[in-house]
Amino acid sequence: MKYICWDIDGTLLLTNYAGVAAMKSTIIDLYGLDNFEFTYGMAGRTDTYIARKAIEGIQGRCTPEEVTRMLQAYGKKLPASLVEKQGHLLPHVKETLEWIRQDPDTTSLLLTGNCEVAAHAKLAYFGIEEEFDYSRSAFGEISELRDDLSQALWDRVRKTDPGVTRDQLVVIGDTPHDITCAQAIGVRSLIVLKGSAYAPDRLEAYHPWKIIPELPEDPRDLNAILEED
């Protein structure tokens, strides 16, 4: 069995900043600020981290309960923001996921900084929500740190597949965080440039297993890449 562990934003889809808009709207509702600006990089970060940093920026302190409240409110606003912003799936994503679903020897998991409600909202909007095994996926509620997410996913996979080896997993993403969280559990990382905000040389500095321009048009070609040493 191969386990393909997908990042969401910048890898499977682009939301045209629907998440940022929904988070800003949430901040207006909860804190009355209509001019809040995120002053830190958000690509590859967990929603938990983003929410904590925002709350600390607003009031100088933050509790876990405040993070939970913000993420719950954000999750309710995100579906409408997705409709308004009209993002898109990245090339060949739908075909690739459908092909994987039909392959009994390959499973798609999610390894994403999105909190689970946000992940479902995005995937449902773009029509790919049914393509993943959620029971062994990892979401942003687990930790602020992507390395903790990958460890949680690895533990869940081992629990249901005790004989699994690390070479059966690959993380597919678009940021340095995807590379480092794969390295944290000793598995490969495949970086797809098409939706990435990072230049290839910046990504190469983190030593991913492979970098490709975009997902292949024929999913069998992706499978061939994953079979390479």
CSV table of C-alpha atoms in Angstrom, one decimal:
chain,number,residue,atom,x,y,z
A,1,MET,CA,0.0,0.0,0.0
A,2,LYS,CA,1.2,3.5,-0.9
A,3,TYR,CA,0.0,6.4,1.2
A,4,ILE,CA,0.0,9.8,-0.5
A,5,CYS,CA,-0.2,12.6,2.1
A,6,TRP,CA,-1.6,15.7,0.5
A,7,ASP,CA,-1.2,19.3,1.5
A,8,ILE,CA,-4.3,21.4,0.4
A,9,ASP,CA,-3.6,25.1,-0.3
A,10,GLY,CA,-1.1,25.6,-3.1
A,11,THR,CA,-0.9,21.9,-3.8
A,12,LEU,CA,-4.5,20.8,-4.6
A,13,LEU,CA,-6.1,24.1,-5.0
A,14,LEU,CA,-5.9,27.9,-4.8
A,15,THR,CA,-8.8,29.7,-3.0
A,16,ASN,CA,-7.9,33.2,-4.2
A,17,TYR,CA,-7.3,34.1,-0.5
A,18,ALA,CA,-10.7,33.0,0.6
A,19,GLY,CA,-9.2,31.9,3.9
A,20,VAL,CA,-7.6,35.2,4.6
A,21,ALA,CA,-10.8,37.0,3.8
A,22,ALA,CA,-12.8,34.7,6.1
A,23,MET,CA,-10.2,35.2,8.9
A,24,LYS,CA,-10.3,39.0,8.6
A,25,SER,CA,-14.1,38.9,8.7
A,26,THR,CA,-13.9,36.7,11.8
A,27,ILE,CA,-11.6,39.2,13.5
A,28,ILE,CA,-14.1,42.0,12.7
A,29,ASP,CA,-16.8,40.0,14.4
A,30,LEU,CA,-14.8,38.9,17.5
A,31,TYR,CA,-12.5,41.9,18.1
A,32,GLY,CA,-14.1,44.8,16.1
A,33,LEU,CA,-11.0,45.4,14.0
A,34,ASP,CA,-11.8,46.1,10.3
A,35,ASN,CA,-8.2,46.9,9.3
A,36,PHE,CA,-6.2,44.0,10.6
A,37,GLU,CA,-3.3,42.9,8.5
A,38,PHE,CA,-1.3,39.6,8.8
A,39,THR,CA,2.3,40.6,9.2
A,40,TYR,CA,3.7,37.1,9.0
A,41,GLY,CA,4.0,34.4,6.3
A,42,MET,CA,0.9,32.1,6.2
A,43,ALA,CA,1.9,29.7,3.5
A,44,GLY,CA,2.4,26.2,5.0
A,45,ARG,CA,1.4,27.4,8.5
A,46,THR,CA,-1.3,25.8,10.6
A,47,ASP,CA,-4.6,27.5,11.2
A,48,THR,CA,-3.8,27.2,14.9
A,49,TYR,CA,-0.6,29.1,14.5
A,50,ILE,CA,-2.2,31.8,12.4
A,51,ALA,CA,-5.1,32.3,14.8
A,52,ARG,CA,-2.8,32.5,17.8
A,53,LYS,CA,-0.5,35.0,16.2
A,54,ALA,CA,-3.4,37.2,15.1
A,55,ILE,CA,-5.0,37.2,18.6
A,56,GLU,CA,-1.6,38.0,20.2
A,57,GLY,CA,-1.2,40.8,17.8
A,58,ILE,CA,-4.6,42.2,18.7
A,59,GLN,CA,-4.4,42.0,22.5
A,60,GLY,CA,-0.9,40.9,23.4
A,61,ARG,CA,-1.9,37.5,24.8
A,62,CYS,CA,-3.9,34.5,23.8
A,63,THR,CA,-5.5,31.4,25.4
A,64,PRO,CA,-6.2,28.0,23.7
A,65,GLU,CA,-9.9,28.7,24.3
A,66,GLU,CA,-9.6,31.9,22.2
A,67,VAL,CA,-7.9,30.1,19.4
A,68,THR,CA,-10.7,27.5,19.4
A,69,ARG,CA,-13.4,30.2,19.4
A,70,MET,CA,-11.7,32.0,16.4
A,71,LEU,CA,-11.3,28.8,14.4
A,72,GLN,CA,-14.9,27.8,15.0
A,73,ALA,CA,-16.1,31.2,13.8
A,74,TYR,CA,-13.7,31.1,10.9
A,75,GLY,CA,-15.0,27.7,9.8
A,76,LYS,CA,-18.6,29.1,9.6
A,77,LYS,CA,-17.5,32.0,7.5
A,78,LEU,CA,-15.2,30.1,5.1
A,79,PRO,CA,-17.9,28.5,2.8
A,80,ALA,CA,-19.3,31.9,1.8
A,81,SER,CA,-15.9,33.3,1.3
A,82,LEU,CA,-15.0,30.4,-1.0
A,83,VAL,CA,-18.0,31.2,-3.2
A,84,GLU,CA,-17.1,34.9,-3.3
A,85,LYS,CA,-13.5,34.5,-4.1
A,86,GLN,CA,-13.9,31.7,-6.7
A,87,GLY,CA,-10.6,30.0,-6.6
A,88,HIS,CA,-9.7,26.9,-8.6
A,89,LEU,CA,-8.3,23.4,-8.5
A,90,LEU,CA,-4.7,23.1,-9.7
A,91,PRO,CA,-4.0,21.2,-13.0
A,92,HIS,CA,-4.8,17.5,-13.1
A,93,VAL,CA,-5.8,17.3,-9.4
A,94,LYS,CA,-9.2,15.9,-9.9
A,95,GLU,CA,-8.1,13.2,-12.4
A,96,THR,CA,-5.2,12.2,-10.1
A,97,LEU,CA,-7.4,11.8,-7.1
A,98,GLU,CA,-10.0,9.8,-9.0
A,99,TRP,CA,-7.3,7.5,-10.3
A,100,ILE,CA,-5.8,7.0,-6.8
A,101,ARG,CA,-9.3,6.2,-5.4
A,102,GLN,CA,-9.7,3.4,-8.0
A,103,ASP,CA,-6.3,2.0,-7.2
A,104,PRO,CA,-6.6,-0.6,-4.4
A,105,ASP,CA,-2.9,-0.2,-3.5
A,106,THR,CA,-2.9,3.5,-3.0
A,107,THR,CA,-4.7,5.7,-0.4
A,108,SER,CA,-4.9,9.5,-0.3
A,109,LEU,CA,-4.5,11.1,3.1
A,110,LEU,CA,-4.5,14.8,4.1
A,111,LEU,CA,-1.5,16.3,5.9
A,112,THR,CA,-2.6,19.9,6.2
A,113,GLY,CA,-2.3,22.9,8.4
A,114,ASN,CA,-6.0,23.6,7.8
A,115,CYS,CA,-8.3,22.9,10.8
A,116,GLU,CA,-10.6,20.0,9.9
A,117,VAL,CA,-13.7,22.1,9.3
A,118,ALA,CA,-11.8,24.4,6.9
A,119,ALA,CA,-10.3,21.4,5.1
A,120,HIS,CA,-13.8,20.0,4.5
A,121,ALA,CA,-15.2,23.3,3.4
A,122,LYS,CA,-12.5,23.8,0.8
A,123,LEU,CA,-12.5,20.2,-0.5
A,124,ALA,CA,-16.3,20.2,-0.7
A,125,TYR,CA,-16.5,23.5,-2.6
A,126,PHE,CA,-14.1,22.1,-5.2
A,127,GLY,CA,-15.8,18.7,-5.4
A,128,ILE,CA,-13.0,16.5,-4.1
A,129,GLU,CA,-14.1,15.9,-0.5
A,130,GLU,CA,-14.8,12.2,-1.1
A,131,GLU,CA,-11.3,11.4,-2.3
A,132,PHE,CA,-9.5,11.1,1.1
A,133,ASP,CA,-9.3,8.8,4.1
A,134,TYR,CA,-10.0,11.2,7.0
A,135,SER,CA,-9.5,8.7,9.8
A,136,ARG,CA,-5.7,8.6,9.2
A,137,SER,CA,-5.3,12.3,8.1
A,138,ALA,CA,-3.9,15.1,10.2
A,139,PHE,CA,-5.2,18.6,10.6
A,140,GLY,CA,-4.2,21.9,12.1
A,141,GLU,CA,-6.0,21.4,15.4
A,142,ILE,CA,-3.4,18.8,16.5
A,143,SER,CA,-0.6,21.3,16.9
A,144,GLU,CA,0.8,24.6,15.7
A,145,LEU,CA,3.8,22.6,14.4
A,146,ARG,CA,3.6,20.8,11.1
A,147,ASP,CA,6.1,18.2,12.4
A,148,ASP,CA,3.6,17.2,15.1
A,149,LEU,CA,1.0,16.8,12.4
A,150,SER,CA,3.2,14.4,10.3
A,151,GLN,CA,4.0,12.4,13.5
A,152,ALA,CA,0.3,12.1,14.3
A,153,LEU,CA,-0.4,10.9,10.7
A,154,TRP,CA,2.4,8.4,10.9
A,155,ASP,CA,1.1,7.1,14.2
A,156,ARG,CA,-2.4,6.7,12.8
A,157,VAL,CA,-1.2,4.8,9.7
A,158,ARG,CA,0.9,2.5,11.8
A,159,LYS,CA,-2.0,1.7,14.1
A,160,THR,CA,-4.1,0.5,11.2
A,161,ASP,CA,-1.2,-0.9,9.1
A,162,PRO,CA,1.4,-2.2,11.6
A,163,GLY,CA,3.7,-3.5,8.8
A,164,VAL,CA,3.9,-0.2,7.0
A,165,THR,CA,7.4,1.2,6.2
A,166,ARG,CA,8.4,4.8,5.7
A,167,ASP,CA,9.1,4.3,2.0
A,168,GLN,CA,5.3,3.6,1.5
A,169,LEU,CA,4.5,7.2,2.4
A,170,VAL,CA,5.1,10.4,0.4
A,171,VAL,CA,4.1,13.9,1.3
A,172,ILE,CA,3.0,16.1,-1.7
A,173,GLY,CA,3.1,19.8,-1.0
A,174,ASP,CA,4.4,23.2,-2.1
A,175,THR,CA,6.2,24.8,0.8
A,176,PRO,CA,9.4,24.2,2.9
A,177,HIS,CA,7.0,23.2,5.7
A,178,ASP,CA,5.9,20.2,3.7
A,179,ILE,CA,9.5,19.2,3.1
A,180,THR,CA,10.5,19.5,6.8
A,181,CYS,CA,7.4,17.7,8.2
A,182,ALA,CA,8.1,14.8,5.8
A,183,GLN,CA,11.8,14.7,7.0
A,184,ALA,CA,10.6,14.7,10.6
A,185,ILE,CA,9.1,11.2,10.1
A,186,GLY,CA,11.7,10.0,7.6
A,187,VAL,CA,9.5,9.9,4.5
A,188,ARG,CA,9.8,11.4,1.0
A,189,SER,CA,8.5,14.8,0.0
A,190,LEU,CA,7.4,15.6,-3.6
A,191,ILE,CA,7.0,19.4,-4.2
A,192,VAL,CA,4.7,20.6,-6.9
A,193,LEU,CA,5.6,24.1,-8.2
A,194,LYS,CA,2.4,25.1,-10.0
A,195,GLY,CA,0.6,26.6,-7.0
A,196,SER,CA,3.7,27.4,-4.9
A,197,ALA,CA,4.6,30.8,-3.7
A,198,TYR,CA,8.3,29.7,-3.4
A,199,ALA,CA,11.0,29.8,-6.0
A,200,PRO,CA,12.6,26.4,-6.9
A,201,ASP,CA,16.0,27.4,-5.4
A,202,ARG,CA,14.4,28.3,-2.1
A,203,LEU,CA,12.7,24.9,-2.0
A,204,GLU,CA,15.8,23.0,-3.1
A,205,ALA,CA,17.6,24.5,0.0
A,206,TYR,CA,15.4,22.2,2.1
A,207,HIS,CA,16.4,19.1,0.2
A,208,PRO,CA,13.1,17.6,-0.9
A,209,TRP,CA,13.0,14.2,-2.5
A,210,LYS,CA,11.8,15.6,-5.8
A,211,ILE,CA,10.4,18.8,-7.3
A,212,ILE,CA,8.0,18.7,-10.3
A,213,PRO,CA,6.4,21.6,-12.3
A,214,GLU,CA,2.9,20.3,-11.9
A,215,LEU,CA,1.0,17.1,-11.4
A,216,PRO,CA,1.3,15.0,-14.6
A,217,GLU,CA,-1.6,15.0,-17.0
A,218,ASP,CA,-1.7,11.2,-16.9
A,219,PRO,CA,-1.9,9.9,-13.3
A,220,ARG,CA,0.1,6.9,-14.2
A,221,ASP,CA,3.0,9.2,-14.8
A,222,LEU,CA,2.7,10.3,-11.1
A,223,ASN,CA,2.7,6.7,-10.1
A,224,ALA,CA,5.9,6.1,-12.1
A,225,ILE,CA,7.5,9.0,-10.3
A,226,LEU,CA,6.6,7.6,-6.9
A,227,GLU,CA,8.1,4.2,-7.9
A,228,GLU,CA,11.5,5.8,-8.5
A,229,ASP,CA,14.3,5.5,-6.0
